[in-house]
Coordinates of C-alpha atoms and ligand atoms in Angstrom, one line a residue:
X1 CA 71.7 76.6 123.1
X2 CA 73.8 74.0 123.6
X3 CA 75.8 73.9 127.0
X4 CA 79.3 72.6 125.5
X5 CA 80.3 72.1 122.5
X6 CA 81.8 68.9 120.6
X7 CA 85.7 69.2 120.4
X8 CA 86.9 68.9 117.2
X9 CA 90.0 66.3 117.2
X10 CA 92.8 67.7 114.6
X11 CA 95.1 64.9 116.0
X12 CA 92.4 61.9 115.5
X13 CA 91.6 63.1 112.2
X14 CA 94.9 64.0 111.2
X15 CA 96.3 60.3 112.0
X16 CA 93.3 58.9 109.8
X17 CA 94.1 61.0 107.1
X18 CA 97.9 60.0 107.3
X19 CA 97.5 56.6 107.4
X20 CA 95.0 56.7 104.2
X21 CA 98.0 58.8 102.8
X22 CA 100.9 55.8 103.9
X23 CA 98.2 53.0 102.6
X24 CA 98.3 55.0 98.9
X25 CA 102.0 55.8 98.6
X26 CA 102.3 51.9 99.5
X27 CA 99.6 51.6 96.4
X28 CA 102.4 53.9 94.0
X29 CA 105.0 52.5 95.4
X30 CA 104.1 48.9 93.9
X31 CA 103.7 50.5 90.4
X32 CA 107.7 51.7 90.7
X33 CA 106.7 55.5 91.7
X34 CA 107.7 56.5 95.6
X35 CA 106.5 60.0 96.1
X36 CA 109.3 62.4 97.2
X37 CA 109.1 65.6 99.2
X38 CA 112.3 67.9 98.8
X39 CA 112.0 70.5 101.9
X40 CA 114.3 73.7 101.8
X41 CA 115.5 75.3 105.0
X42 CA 117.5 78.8 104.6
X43 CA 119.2 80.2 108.1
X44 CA 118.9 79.0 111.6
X45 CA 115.5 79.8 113.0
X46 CA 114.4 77.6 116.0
X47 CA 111.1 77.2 115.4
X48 CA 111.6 76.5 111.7
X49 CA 113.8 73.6 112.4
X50 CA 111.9 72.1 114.5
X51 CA 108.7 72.5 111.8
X52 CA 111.1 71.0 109.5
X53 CA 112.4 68.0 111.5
X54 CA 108.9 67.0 112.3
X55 CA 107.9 67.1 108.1
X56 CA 111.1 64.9 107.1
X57 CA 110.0 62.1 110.0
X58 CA 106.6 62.5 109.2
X59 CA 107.3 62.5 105.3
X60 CA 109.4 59.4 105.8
X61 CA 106.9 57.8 107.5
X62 CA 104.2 57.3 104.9
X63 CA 106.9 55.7 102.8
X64 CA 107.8 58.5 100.9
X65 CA 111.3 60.1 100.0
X66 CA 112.7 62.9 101.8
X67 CA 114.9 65.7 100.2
X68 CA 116.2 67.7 103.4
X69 CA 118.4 70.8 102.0
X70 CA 119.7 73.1 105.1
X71 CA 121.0 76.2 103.7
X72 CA 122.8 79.2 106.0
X73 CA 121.4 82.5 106.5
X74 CA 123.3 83.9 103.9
X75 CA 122.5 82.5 101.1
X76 CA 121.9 84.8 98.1
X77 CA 119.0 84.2 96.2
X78 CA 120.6 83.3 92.8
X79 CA 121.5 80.1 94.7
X80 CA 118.4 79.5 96.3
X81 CA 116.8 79.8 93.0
X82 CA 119.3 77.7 90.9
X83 CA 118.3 74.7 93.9
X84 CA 114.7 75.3 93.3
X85 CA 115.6 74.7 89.3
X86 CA 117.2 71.6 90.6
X87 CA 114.5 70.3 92.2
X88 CA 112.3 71.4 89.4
X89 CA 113.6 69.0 86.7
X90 CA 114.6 66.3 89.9
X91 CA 112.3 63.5 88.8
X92 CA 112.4 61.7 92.4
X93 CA 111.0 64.7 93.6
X94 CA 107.7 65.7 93.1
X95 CA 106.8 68.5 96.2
X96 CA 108.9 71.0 96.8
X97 CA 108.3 73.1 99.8
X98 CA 110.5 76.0 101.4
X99 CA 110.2 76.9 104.6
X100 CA 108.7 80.2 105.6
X101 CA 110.0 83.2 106.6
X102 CA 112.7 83.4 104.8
X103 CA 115.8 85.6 105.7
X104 CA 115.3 89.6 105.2
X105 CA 117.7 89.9 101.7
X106 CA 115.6 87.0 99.9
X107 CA 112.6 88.2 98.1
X108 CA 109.7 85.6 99.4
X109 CA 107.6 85.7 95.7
X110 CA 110.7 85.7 93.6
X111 CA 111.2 82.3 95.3
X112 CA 107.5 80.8 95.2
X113 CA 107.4 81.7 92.2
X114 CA 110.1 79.8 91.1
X115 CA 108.7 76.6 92.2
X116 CA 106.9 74.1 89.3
X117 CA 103.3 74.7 90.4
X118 CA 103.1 70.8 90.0
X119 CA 105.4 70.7 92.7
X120 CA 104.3 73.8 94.6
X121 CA 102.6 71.2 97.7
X122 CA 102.2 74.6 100.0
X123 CA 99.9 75.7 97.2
X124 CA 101.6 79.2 97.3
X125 CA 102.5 79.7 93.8
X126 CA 100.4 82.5 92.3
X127 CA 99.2 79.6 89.7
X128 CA 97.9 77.4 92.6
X129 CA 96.3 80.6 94.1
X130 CA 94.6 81.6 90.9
X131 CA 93.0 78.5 90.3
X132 CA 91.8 78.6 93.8
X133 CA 90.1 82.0 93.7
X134 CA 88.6 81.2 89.8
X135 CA 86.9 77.9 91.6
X136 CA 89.4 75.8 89.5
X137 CA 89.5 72.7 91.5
X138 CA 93.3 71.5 89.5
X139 CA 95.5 73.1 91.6
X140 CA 97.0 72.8 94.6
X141 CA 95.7 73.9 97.9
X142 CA 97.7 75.4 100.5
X143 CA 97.6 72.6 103.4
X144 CA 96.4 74.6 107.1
X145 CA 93.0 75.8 104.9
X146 CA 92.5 72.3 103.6
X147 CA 93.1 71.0 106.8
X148 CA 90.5 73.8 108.1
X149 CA 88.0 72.5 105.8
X150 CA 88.2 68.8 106.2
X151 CA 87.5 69.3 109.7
X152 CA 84.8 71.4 109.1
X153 CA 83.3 69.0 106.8
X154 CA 83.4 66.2 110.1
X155 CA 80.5 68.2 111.6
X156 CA 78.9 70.1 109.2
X157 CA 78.4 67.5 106.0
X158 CA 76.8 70.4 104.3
X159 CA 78.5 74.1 103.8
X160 CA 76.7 75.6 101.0
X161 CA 74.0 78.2 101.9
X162 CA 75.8 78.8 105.0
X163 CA 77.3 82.1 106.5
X164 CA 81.3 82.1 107.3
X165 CA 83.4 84.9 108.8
X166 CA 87.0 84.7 108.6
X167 CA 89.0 86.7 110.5
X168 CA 92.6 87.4 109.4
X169 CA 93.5 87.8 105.4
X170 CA 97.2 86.7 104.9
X171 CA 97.7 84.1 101.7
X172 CA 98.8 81.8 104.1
X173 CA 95.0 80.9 105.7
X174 CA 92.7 83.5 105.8
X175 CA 93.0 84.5 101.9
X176 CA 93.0 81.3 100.6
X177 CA 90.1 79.6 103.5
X178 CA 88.0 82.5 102.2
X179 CA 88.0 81.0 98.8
X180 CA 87.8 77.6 99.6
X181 CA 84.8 78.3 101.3
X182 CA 82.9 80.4 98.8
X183 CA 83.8 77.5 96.2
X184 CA 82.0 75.4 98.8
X185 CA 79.1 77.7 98.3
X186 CA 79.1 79.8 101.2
X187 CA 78.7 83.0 102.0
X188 CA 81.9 84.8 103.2
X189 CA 83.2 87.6 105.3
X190 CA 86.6 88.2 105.2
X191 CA 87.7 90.1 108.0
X192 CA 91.0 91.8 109.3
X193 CA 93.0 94.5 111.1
X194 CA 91.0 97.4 109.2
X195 CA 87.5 95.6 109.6
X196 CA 85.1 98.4 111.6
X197 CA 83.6 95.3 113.9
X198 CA 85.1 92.2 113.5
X199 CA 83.3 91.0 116.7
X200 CA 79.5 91.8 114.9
X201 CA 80.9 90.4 111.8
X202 CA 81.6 87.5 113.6
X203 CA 78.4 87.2 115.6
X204 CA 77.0 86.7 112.1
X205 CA 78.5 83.5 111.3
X206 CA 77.6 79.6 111.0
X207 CA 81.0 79.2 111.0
X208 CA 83.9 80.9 112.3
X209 CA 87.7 80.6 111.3
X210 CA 90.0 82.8 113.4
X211 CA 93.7 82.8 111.5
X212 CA 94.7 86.4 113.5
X213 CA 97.5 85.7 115.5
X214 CA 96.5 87.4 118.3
X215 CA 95.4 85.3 121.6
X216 CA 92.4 84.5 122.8
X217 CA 90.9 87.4 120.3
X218 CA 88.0 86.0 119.9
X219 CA 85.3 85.9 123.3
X220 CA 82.3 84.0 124.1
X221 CA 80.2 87.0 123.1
X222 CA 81.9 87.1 119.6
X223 CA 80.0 83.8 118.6
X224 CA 76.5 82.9 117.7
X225 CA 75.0 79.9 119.7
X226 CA 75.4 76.6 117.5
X227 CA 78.4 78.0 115.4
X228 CA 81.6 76.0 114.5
X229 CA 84.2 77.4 115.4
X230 CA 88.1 76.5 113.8
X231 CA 90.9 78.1 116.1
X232 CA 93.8 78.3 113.6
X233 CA 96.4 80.6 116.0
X234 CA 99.7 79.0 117.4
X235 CA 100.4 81.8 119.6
X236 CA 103.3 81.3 122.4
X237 CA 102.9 83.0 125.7
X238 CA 103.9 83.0 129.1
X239 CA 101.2 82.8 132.3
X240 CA 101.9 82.4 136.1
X241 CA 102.4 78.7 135.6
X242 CA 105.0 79.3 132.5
X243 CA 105.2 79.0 129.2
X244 CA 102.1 77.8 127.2
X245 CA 100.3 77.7 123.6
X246 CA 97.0 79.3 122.7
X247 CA 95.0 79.9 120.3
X248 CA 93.3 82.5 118.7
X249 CA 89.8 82.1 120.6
X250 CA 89.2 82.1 124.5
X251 CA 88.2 78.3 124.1
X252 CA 86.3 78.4 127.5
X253 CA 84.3 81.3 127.0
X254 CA 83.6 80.0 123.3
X255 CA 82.7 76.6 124.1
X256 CA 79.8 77.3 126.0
X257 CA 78.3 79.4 122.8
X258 CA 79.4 77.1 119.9
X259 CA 78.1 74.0 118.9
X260 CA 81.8 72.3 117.7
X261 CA 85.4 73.8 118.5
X262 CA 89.1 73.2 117.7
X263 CA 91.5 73.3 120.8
X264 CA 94.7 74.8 120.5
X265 CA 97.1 72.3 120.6
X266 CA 95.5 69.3 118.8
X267 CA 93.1 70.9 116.5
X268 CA 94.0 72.5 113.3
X269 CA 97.8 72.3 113.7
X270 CA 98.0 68.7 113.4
X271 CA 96.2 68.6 110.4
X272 CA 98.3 70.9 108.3
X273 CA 100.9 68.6 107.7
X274 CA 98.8 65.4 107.2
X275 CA 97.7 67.7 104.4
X276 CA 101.1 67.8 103.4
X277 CA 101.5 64.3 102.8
X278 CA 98.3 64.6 101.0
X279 CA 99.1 66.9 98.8
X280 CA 102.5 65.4 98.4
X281 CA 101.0 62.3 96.8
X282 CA 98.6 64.0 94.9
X283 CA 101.7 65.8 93.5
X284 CA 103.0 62.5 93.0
X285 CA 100.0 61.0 91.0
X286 CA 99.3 63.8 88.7
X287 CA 103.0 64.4 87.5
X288 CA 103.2 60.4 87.2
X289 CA 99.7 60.5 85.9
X290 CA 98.8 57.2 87.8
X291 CA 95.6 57.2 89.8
X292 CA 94.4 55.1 92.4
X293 CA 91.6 56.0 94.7
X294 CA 92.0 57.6 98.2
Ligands
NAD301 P1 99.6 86.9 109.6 O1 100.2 87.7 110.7 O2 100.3 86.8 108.3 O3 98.1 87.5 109.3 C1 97.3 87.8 110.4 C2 96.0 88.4 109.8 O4 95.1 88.6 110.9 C3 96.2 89.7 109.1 O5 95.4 89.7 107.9 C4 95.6 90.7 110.1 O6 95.0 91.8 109.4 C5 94.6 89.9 110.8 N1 94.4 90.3 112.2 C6 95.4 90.5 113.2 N2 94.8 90.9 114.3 C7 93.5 91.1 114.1 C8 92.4 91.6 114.8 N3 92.6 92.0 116.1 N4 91.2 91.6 114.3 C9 91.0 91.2 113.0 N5 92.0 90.8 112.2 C10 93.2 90.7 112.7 O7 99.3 85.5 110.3 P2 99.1 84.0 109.6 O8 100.3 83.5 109.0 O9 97.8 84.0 108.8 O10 98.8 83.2 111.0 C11 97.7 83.5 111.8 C12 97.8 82.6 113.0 O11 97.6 81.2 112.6 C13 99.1 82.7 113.8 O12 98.8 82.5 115.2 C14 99.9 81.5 113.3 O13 100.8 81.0 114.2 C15 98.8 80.5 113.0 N6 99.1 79.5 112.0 C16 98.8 78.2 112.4 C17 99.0 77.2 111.4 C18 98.6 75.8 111.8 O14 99.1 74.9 111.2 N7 97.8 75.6 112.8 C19 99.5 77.5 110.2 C20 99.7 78.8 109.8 C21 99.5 79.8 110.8

């Protein structure tokens, strides 16, 4: 059993995937094409903003355009949706990405379904989904399971034949990981609130994604020596020191058992929006039809 396991670095692997991104859009951009990211903000939530400051810099940094649209809470959704057709038919544009949740009167499928599936870089749109959970490898994948799987892919070169338990279902991460991993050809569990015994399910598993929102869920005991384990929770809470960020698994306990870990901050979080870019650029490519290796 081995005594501590290797830490999985989001942040080193996201920076290596972002530069690859920047080196590529620098590739477009000498054939006349600059990829362009249009990001749509409805109301005032803190923690949104700040998610959506940090994708214009990031977006801008790679070289790429960036579309910022900050609408107020009140926006009805016939507007929201005539900006979306906007966007649609904008050729500088070629991602489109609205930021999640939006406000109570707006109807969240009405609007991702409204976006081009071409330019649907989240990979939310029920197009992108379906192609996902038929194994079609043409659409777009939603970027904190790609992320997930990338990182996986840094320690184990090799997923098919192996066992992986999921734990949380929402279309977000856990729905869509699922799928991504059975395409990889392993064999999934998809767990959630209503499971019977998440922990056995999880003691069953090579590797072990934990997308639950709940903190430190997931305990030494819960994990099989040698597994890998990918901590996907962001969860916000307060100790006797003050305020802090956790994950999903008690990364102490867990590291003893597993044979690779995320840490929560700097593991998968990092990661989803170099995925982002990534898909921003392969948005970029297939609607200008130009290719050029990454
Ligand atoms: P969600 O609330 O939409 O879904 C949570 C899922 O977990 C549900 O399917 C629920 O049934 C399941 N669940 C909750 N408690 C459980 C338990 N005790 N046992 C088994 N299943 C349980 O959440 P989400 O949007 O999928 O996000 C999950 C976590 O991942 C959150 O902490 C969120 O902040 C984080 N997140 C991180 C990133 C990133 O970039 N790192 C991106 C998205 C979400």
């Amino acid at each position: 059993m081995p005594e501590s396991a290797t830490l999985i670095n989001g942040s080193t692997e996201a920076k290596s995937l972002t530069h690859a991104v920047a080196e590529n859009v620098a590739l477009l951009r000498q054939q006349g094409i600059t990829p362009g990211l249009a990001v749509v903000l409805v109301g005032d939530d803190p923690a949104s903003a700040i998610y959506v400051r940090s994708k214009v810099r990031k977006t801008e940094a790679v070289g790429m355009r960036s579309f910022c649209h900050r609408l107020p809470s009140n926006t009805p959704q016939a507007a929201l949706l005539d900006l979306i057709a906007t966007l649609n038919d904008d050729k500088d544009i070629h991602g489109i990405l609205v930021q999640l949740p939006l406000p109570p009167h707006i109807q969240r499928d009405a609007v991702l379904d409204a976006i081009s599936p071409e330019k649907d870089v989240d990979g939310f749109h029920v197009v992108n989904a379906g192609k996902l959970a038929i194994g079609r490898t043409d659409g777009m994948i939603p970027c904190t399971p790609l992320g997930c799987l990338i990182l996986l892919r840094r320690v184990l070169p090799v997923l098919s034949g192996l066992h992986a338990v999921v734990i949380g279902c929402s279309n977000i991460v856990g729905r869509p990981m699922a799928r991504l991993l059975l395409n990889e050809g392993c064999t999934v569990v998809l767990t959630h609130l209503q499971t019977r015994d998440v922990a056995a399910e999880a003691r069953r598993a090579d590797i072990l994604i934990v997308a639950a929102g709940h903190p430190r869920l997931v305990r030494g005991s819960w994990v099989k020596p040698g597994a890998v384990v990918i901590d996907v929770g962001i969860n916000r809470i307060t100790t006797p020191t003050g305020p802090t960020i956790v994950g999903d698994v008690a990364f102490d306990e867990v590291s003893v058992h597993a044979r690779a870990v995320t840490p929560v901050p700097g593991g998968v979080g990092p990661m989803t929006i170099a995925c982002l870019l990534q898909n921003t650029l392969e948005a970029a490519r297939n609607i200008t039809h130009k290719v050029s290796p990454i």
